Amino acid sequence: MINSTDFRTGLTIEIDGGVWQIVDFQHVKPGKGAAFVRTKIKNVETGAVVERTFNPNEKMPAAHLETRTMQYLYENDGMYTFMDTETYEQEELTKETLGDALNFLLENMEVTLQTFKGRVIGISLPNSVTLKVTECEPSVKGNTATGATKMAKVETGYEVRVPLFVNEGDSLRIDTRTGNYIERA
């Protein structure tokens, strides 16, 4: 059990059966009345951010997240198969569990899965991935004075804004946190 006065940024706690991570906290002691802890917490599963206040003597159970390095193998009928790189155990996840990570997931890519009480609640990708452009409009010479961009579709089906000089078949580095183009690879 963790006392609310011991809250720190990044700490994970369990509230109402859900796993929440503390994004920001502030100990408030008003001139009149009792002190309290104002927090901004994020649901690890859904990503929802909520502001909540706690009494200083309130205790929360700590949520112990386990992380495992897994390798993405393949997709079969909407189920995505991952293999633990140490034990070679395989685990299947749904499209809903993976969320936006599907936009950047390539076969044989190593990712980190976060589990809570044996249930996968999150996936962490590398900060950037290299993907090949499969579709984009052709470049038009002389149309680059304003830093214009165009849409390009990469091998995972994700569409990203890229500079005009990018062509079909080019490899691009894309930031997995924001989904933005970084550079040609």
PDB file of C-alpha atoms in Angstrom:
ATOM      1  CA  MET A   1       0.000   0.000   0.000  1.00  0.00           C
ATOM      2  CA  ILE A   2       1.216   3.455  -0.928  1.00  0.00           C
ATOM      3  CA  ASN A   3       0.275   6.529   1.058  1.00  0.00           C
ATOM      4  CA  SER A   4      -0.915   9.430  -1.094  1.00  0.00           C
ATOM      5  CA  THR A   5       1.818  11.639   0.397  1.00  0.00           C
ATOM      6  CA  ASP A   6       4.387   9.281  -1.185  1.00  0.00           C
ATOM      7  CA  PHE A   7       3.089   9.806  -4.742  1.00  0.00           C
ATOM      8  CA  ARG A   8       5.755  10.402  -7.387  1.00  0.00           C
ATOM      9  CA  THR A   9       5.575  10.984 -11.144  1.00  0.00           C
ATOM     10  CA  GLY A  10       5.582   7.660 -13.020  1.00  0.00           C
ATOM     11  CA  LEU A  11       4.294   5.613 -10.076  1.00  0.00           C
ATOM     12  CA  THR A  12       1.562   3.100 -10.983  1.00  0.00           C
ATOM     13  CA  ILE A  13      -1.338   2.526  -8.593  1.00  0.00           C
ATOM     14  CA  GLU A  14      -4.505   0.454  -8.669  1.00  0.00           C
ATOM     15  CA  ILE A  15      -7.823   2.293  -8.395  1.00  0.00           C
ATOM     16  CA  ASP A  16     -11.189   0.499  -8.787  1.00  0.00           C
ATOM     17  CA  GLY A  17      -9.524  -2.491 -10.465  1.00  0.00           C
ATOM     18  CA  GLY A  18      -7.808  -0.329 -13.102  1.00  0.00           C
ATOM     19  CA  VAL A  19      -4.135   0.535 -13.455  1.00  0.00           C
ATOM     20  CA  TRP A  20      -3.316   4.242 -13.289  1.00  0.00           C
ATOM     21  CA  GLN A  21       0.013   6.035 -13.688  1.00  0.00           C
ATOM     22  CA  ILE A  22       0.691   9.340 -11.937  1.00  0.00           C
ATOM     23  CA  VAL A  23       1.472  12.007 -14.540  1.00  0.00           C
ATOM     24  CA  ASP A  24       1.616  14.989 -12.180  1.00  0.00           C
ATOM     25  CA  PHE A  25       1.029  15.560  -8.469  1.00  0.00           C
ATOM     26  CA  GLN A  26       0.948  18.492  -6.087  1.00  0.00           C
ATOM     27  CA  HIS A  27       0.707  18.613  -2.296  1.00  0.00           C
ATOM     28  CA  VAL A  28      -1.725  21.409  -1.409  1.00  0.00           C
ATOM     29  CA  LYS A  29      -2.035  22.871   2.082  1.00  0.00           C
ATOM     30  CA  PRO A  30      -4.668  25.613   2.036  1.00  0.00           C
ATOM     31  CA  GLY A  31      -4.719  28.242   4.759  1.00  0.00           C
ATOM     32  CA  LYS A  32      -8.023  26.939   5.968  1.00  0.00           C
ATOM     33  CA  GLY A  33      -8.994  23.285   6.031  1.00  0.00           C
ATOM     34  CA  ALA A  34      -7.110  20.019   5.661  1.00  0.00           C
ATOM     35  CA  ALA A  35      -4.227  19.369   3.281  1.00  0.00           C
ATOM     36  CA  PHE A  36      -4.759  17.228   0.186  1.00  0.00           C
ATOM     37  CA  VAL A  37      -2.864  15.809  -2.786  1.00  0.00           C
ATOM     38  CA  ARG A  38      -3.998  16.976  -6.239  1.00  0.00           C
ATOM     39  CA  THR A  39      -2.966  14.521  -8.975  1.00  0.00           C
ATOM     40  CA  LYS A  40      -3.265  14.051 -12.686  1.00  0.00           C
ATOM     41  CA  ILE A  41      -3.449  10.318 -13.396  1.00  0.00           C
ATOM     42  CA  LYS A  42      -3.498   8.372 -16.667  1.00  0.00           C
ATOM     43  CA  ASN A  43      -5.265   5.072 -17.225  1.00  0.00           C
ATOM     44  CA  VAL A  44      -2.568   2.748 -18.571  1.00  0.00           C
ATOM     45  CA  GLU A  45      -5.042   0.659 -20.582  1.00  0.00           C
ATOM     46  CA  THR A  46      -7.165   3.374 -22.217  1.00  0.00           C
ATOM     47  CA  GLY A  47      -4.847   6.397 -22.092  1.00  0.00           C
ATOM     48  CA  ALA A  48      -7.534   8.585 -20.463  1.00  0.00           C
ATOM     49  CA  VAL A  49      -6.129  11.346 -18.228  1.00  0.00           C
ATOM     50  CA  VAL A  50      -8.132  12.395 -15.158  1.00  0.00           C
ATOM     51  CA  GLU A  51      -7.529  14.913 -12.373  1.00  0.00           C
ATOM     52  CA  ARG A  52      -8.255  13.596  -8.900  1.00  0.00           C
ATOM     53  CA  THR A  53      -7.644  14.684  -5.320  1.00  0.00           C
ATOM     54  CA  PHE A  54      -6.670  12.400  -2.456  1.00  0.00           C
ATOM     55  CA  ASN A  55      -6.638  12.908   1.304  1.00  0.00           C
ATOM     56  CA  PRO A  56      -3.084  12.766   2.703  1.00  0.00           C
ATOM     57  CA  ASN A  57      -3.876   9.685   4.811  1.00  0.00           C
ATOM     58  CA  GLU A  58      -5.475   7.770   1.914  1.00  0.00           C
ATOM     59  CA  LYS A  59      -3.685   4.562   0.879  1.00  0.00           C
ATOM     60  CA  MET A  60      -3.657   2.952  -2.576  1.00  0.00           C
ATOM     61  CA  PRO A  61      -2.382  -0.475  -3.586  1.00  0.00           C
ATOM     62  CA  ALA A  62       0.692  -0.332  -5.825  1.00  0.00           C
ATOM     63  CA  ALA A  63       0.200  -1.829  -9.284  1.00  0.00           C
ATOM     64  CA  HIS A  64       3.143  -4.028 -10.170  1.00  0.00           C
ATOM     65  CA  LEU A  65       3.514  -4.090 -13.947  1.00  0.00           C
ATOM     66  CA  GLU A  66       5.628  -6.783 -15.536  1.00  0.00           C
ATOM     67  CA  THR A  67       7.439  -6.043 -18.791  1.00  0.00           C
ATOM     68  CA  ARG A  68       8.527  -8.701 -21.249  1.00  0.00           C
ATOM     69  CA  THR A  69      10.488  -8.374 -24.468  1.00  0.00           C
ATOM     70  CA  MET A  70       8.508 -10.051 -27.225  1.00  0.00           C
ATOM     71  CA  GLN A  71       8.970 -10.492 -30.958  1.00  0.00           C
ATOM     72  CA  TYR A  72       6.043  -9.905 -33.322  1.00  0.00           C
ATOM     73  CA  LEU A  73       5.637 -12.964 -35.553  1.00  0.00           C
ATOM     74  CA  TYR A  74       2.487 -12.756 -37.692  1.00  0.00           C
ATOM     75  CA  GLU A  75      -1.211 -11.863 -37.986  1.00  0.00           C
ATOM     76  CA  ASN A  76      -3.880 -14.528 -38.441  1.00  0.00           C
ATOM     77  CA  ASP A  77      -7.639 -13.763 -38.585  1.00  0.00           C
ATOM     78  CA  GLY A  78      -7.326 -10.531 -36.572  1.00  0.00           C
ATOM     79  CA  MET A  79      -5.121 -12.102 -33.898  1.00  0.00           C
ATOM     80  CA  TYR A  80      -1.526 -10.895 -33.645  1.00  0.00           C
ATOM     81  CA  THR A  81       1.024 -13.443 -32.438  1.00  0.00           C
ATOM     82  CA  PHE A  82       4.030 -12.488 -30.302  1.00  0.00           C
ATOM     83  CA  MET A  83       6.820 -14.716 -28.997  1.00  0.00           C
ATOM     84  CA  ASP A  84       8.716 -14.240 -25.730  1.00  0.00           C
ATOM     85  CA  THR A  85      12.405 -13.959 -26.680  1.00  0.00           C
ATOM     86  CA  GLU A  86      13.543 -15.806 -23.532  1.00  0.00           C
ATOM     87  CA  THR A  87      11.020 -18.619 -23.011  1.00  0.00           C
ATOM     88  CA  TYR A  88       9.748 -18.897 -26.623  1.00  0.00           C
ATOM     89  CA  GLU A  89       6.148 -18.866 -25.347  1.00  0.00           C
ATOM     90  CA  GLN A  90       3.656 -17.390 -27.802  1.00  0.00           C
ATOM     91  CA  GLU A  91       0.854 -14.989 -26.976  1.00  0.00           C
ATOM     92  CA  GLU A  92      -1.978 -13.783 -29.214  1.00  0.00           C
ATOM     93  CA  LEU A  93      -3.343 -10.240 -28.915  1.00  0.00           C
ATOM     94  CA  THR A  94      -6.351  -8.547 -30.484  1.00  0.00           C
ATOM     95  CA  LYS A  95      -6.423  -5.419 -32.635  1.00  0.00           C
ATOM     96  CA  GLU A  96      -8.080  -3.514 -29.763  1.00  0.00           C
ATOM     97  CA  THR A  97      -5.267  -4.365 -27.334  1.00  0.00           C
ATOM     98  CA  LEU A  98      -2.584  -3.173 -29.754  1.00  0.00           C
ATOM     99  CA  GLY A  99      -4.335   0.079 -30.729  1.00  0.00           C
ATOM    100  CA  ASP A 100      -2.191   2.565 -32.691  1.00  0.00           C
ATOM    101  CA  ALA A 101       0.878   0.313 -32.427  1.00  0.00           C
ATOM    102  CA  LEU A 102      -0.470  -1.597 -35.441  1.00  0.00           C
ATOM    103  CA  ASN A 103       0.473   1.350 -37.667  1.00  0.00           C
ATOM    104  CA  PHE A 104       4.165   0.662 -37.068  1.00  0.00           C
ATOM    105  CA  LEU A 105       4.318  -3.086 -36.375  1.00  0.00           C
ATOM    106  CA  LEU A 106       6.501  -5.165 -38.725  1.00  0.00           C
ATOM    107  CA  GLU A 107       7.158  -8.887 -38.621  1.00  0.00           C
ATOM    108  CA  ASN A 108      10.151  -9.889 -36.446  1.00  0.00           C
ATOM    109  CA  MET A 109      10.126  -6.503 -34.651  1.00  0.00           C
ATOM    110  CA  GLU A 110      10.998  -6.611 -30.951  1.00  0.00           C
ATOM    111  CA  VAL A 111       8.553  -4.813 -28.656  1.00  0.00           C
ATOM    112  CA  THR A 112       7.932  -4.611 -24.910  1.00  0.00           C
ATOM    113  CA  LEU A 113       4.594  -5.869 -23.588  1.00  0.00           C
ATOM    114  CA  GLN A 114       3.320  -4.638 -20.221  1.00  0.00           C
ATOM    115  CA  THR A 115       1.227  -7.093 -18.226  1.00  0.00           C
ATOM    116  CA  PHE A 116      -0.820  -6.672 -15.059  1.00  0.00           C
ATOM    117  CA  LYS A 117      -2.056  -9.785 -13.247  1.00  0.00           C
ATOM    118  CA  GLY A 118      -1.320 -11.892 -16.343  1.00  0.00           C
ATOM    119  CA  ARG A 119      -3.296  -9.608 -18.694  1.00  0.00           C
ATOM    120  CA  VAL A 120      -1.564  -7.566 -21.412  1.00  0.00           C
ATOM    121  CA  ILE A 121      -2.441  -3.902 -20.919  1.00  0.00           C
ATOM    122  CA  GLY A 122       0.085  -2.097 -23.104  1.00  0.00           C
ATOM    123  CA  ILE A 123       2.744  -2.329 -25.769  1.00  0.00           C
ATOM    124  CA  SER A 124       5.885  -0.216 -26.130  1.00  0.00           C
ATOM    125  CA  LEU A 125       7.476   0.150 -29.540  1.00  0.00           C
ATOM    126  CA  PRO A 126      10.943   1.482 -30.353  1.00  0.00           C
ATOM    127  CA  ASN A 127      10.932   5.321 -30.548  1.00  0.00           C
ATOM    128  CA  SER A 128      11.290   5.187 -34.332  1.00  0.00           C
ATOM    129  CA  VAL A 129      10.820   2.600 -37.067  1.00  0.00           C
ATOM    130  CA  THR A 130      11.982   2.384 -40.674  1.00  0.00           C
ATOM    131  CA  LEU A 131       9.142   1.730 -43.121  1.00  0.00           C
ATOM    132  CA  LYS A 132       9.072   1.547 -46.910  1.00  0.00           C
ATOM    133  CA  VAL A 133       6.767   3.827 -48.936  1.00  0.00           C
ATOM    134  CA  THR A 134       4.284   1.794 -50.997  1.00  0.00           C
ATOM    135  CA  GLU A 135       2.138   4.605 -52.435  1.00  0.00           C
ATOM    136  CA  CYS A 136       2.612   8.342 -52.887  1.00  0.00           C
ATOM    137  CA  GLU A 137       2.006  11.054 -55.447  1.00  0.00           C
ATOM    138  CA  PRO A 138       4.902  11.736 -57.802  1.00  0.00           C
ATOM    139  CA  SER A 139       7.187  14.691 -57.051  1.00  0.00           C
ATOM    140  CA  VAL A 140       6.685  17.911 -58.996  1.00  0.00           C
ATOM    141  CA  LYS A 141       9.891  19.842 -59.617  1.00  0.00           C
ATOM    142  CA  GLY A 142       9.899  23.481 -58.546  1.00  0.00           C
ATOM    143  CA  ASN A 143       7.027  23.145 -56.077  1.00  0.00           C
ATOM    144  CA  THR A 144       9.168  23.144 -52.917  1.00  0.00           C
ATOM    145  CA  ALA A 145       9.493  26.829 -52.014  1.00  0.00           C
ATOM    146  CA  THR A 146       6.938  26.686 -49.195  1.00  0.00           C
ATOM    147  CA  GLY A 147       8.030  23.439 -47.530  1.00  0.00           C
ATOM    148  CA  ALA A 148       4.952  21.695 -48.896  1.00  0.00           C
ATOM    149  CA  THR A 149       4.069  18.128 -47.940  1.00  0.00           C
ATOM    150  CA  LYS A 150       2.090  15.257 -49.407  1.00  0.00           C
ATOM    151  CA  MET A 151       0.551  12.045 -48.095  1.00  0.00           C
ATOM    152  CA  ALA A 152       2.436   8.755 -48.419  1.00  0.00           C
ATOM    153  CA  LYS A 153       1.262   5.252 -47.524  1.00  0.00           C
ATOM    154  CA  VAL A 154       3.858   2.947 -45.932  1.00  0.00           C
ATOM    155  CA  GLU A 155       4.037  -0.859 -45.921  1.00  0.00           C
ATOM    156  CA  THR A 156       1.879  -1.216 -42.788  1.00  0.00           C
ATOM    157  CA  GLY A 157      -0.958   0.793 -44.375  1.00  0.00           C
ATOM    158  CA  TYR A 158      -0.294   3.886 -42.244  1.00  0.00           C
ATOM    159  CA  GLU A 159      -0.502   7.258 -44.022  1.00  0.00           C
ATOM    160  CA  VAL A 160       2.012   9.943 -43.078  1.00  0.00           C
ATOM    161  CA  ARG A 161       2.743  13.510 -44.268  1.00  0.00           C
ATOM    162  CA  VAL A 162       6.129  13.675 -46.005  1.00  0.00           C
ATOM    163  CA  PRO A 163       8.130  16.295 -47.944  1.00  0.00           C
ATOM    164  CA  LEU A 164       7.618  16.450 -51.718  1.00  0.00           C
ATOM    165  CA  PHE A 165      10.982  14.831 -52.539  1.00  0.00           C
ATOM    166  CA  VAL A 166       9.923  11.442 -51.065  1.00  0.00           C
ATOM    167  CA  ASN A 167       9.150   8.834 -53.750  1.00  0.00           C
ATOM    168  CA  GLU A 168       7.594   5.387 -53.861  1.00  0.00           C
ATOM    169  CA  GLY A 169      10.089   2.749 -52.671  1.00  0.00           C
ATOM    170  CA  ASP A 170      11.958   5.126 -50.323  1.00  0.00           C
ATOM    171  CA  SER A 171      12.553   4.034 -46.736  1.00  0.00           C
ATOM    172  CA  LEU A 172      11.431   6.494 -44.061  1.00  0.00           C
ATOM    173  CA  ARG A 173      12.125   6.815 -40.343  1.00  0.00           C
ATOM    174  CA  ILE A 174       8.856   7.517 -38.505  1.00  0.00           C
ATOM    175  CA  ASP A 175       8.464   8.501 -34.841  1.00  0.00           C
ATOM    176  CA  THR A 176       6.156   5.910 -33.231  1.00  0.00           C
ATOM    177  CA  ARG A 177       5.141   8.260 -30.391  1.00  0.00           C
ATOM    178  CA  THR A 178       3.753  11.012 -32.648  1.00  0.00           C
ATOM    179  CA  GLY A 179       3.381   9.224 -36.006  1.00  0.00           C
ATOM    180  CA  ASN A 180       5.401  11.942 -37.781  1.00  0.00           C
ATOM    181  CA  TYR A 181       8.000  11.638 -40.523  1.00  0.00           C
ATOM    182  CA  ILE A 182      11.585  12.115 -39.228  1.00  0.00           C
ATOM    183  CA  GLU A 183      13.884  11.531 -42.215  1.00  0.00           C
ATOM    184  CA  ARG A 184      14.693   9.318 -45.171  1.00  0.00           C
ATOM    185  CA  ALA A 185      16.603   6.218 -44.150  1.00  0.00           C
TER     186      ALA A 185
END
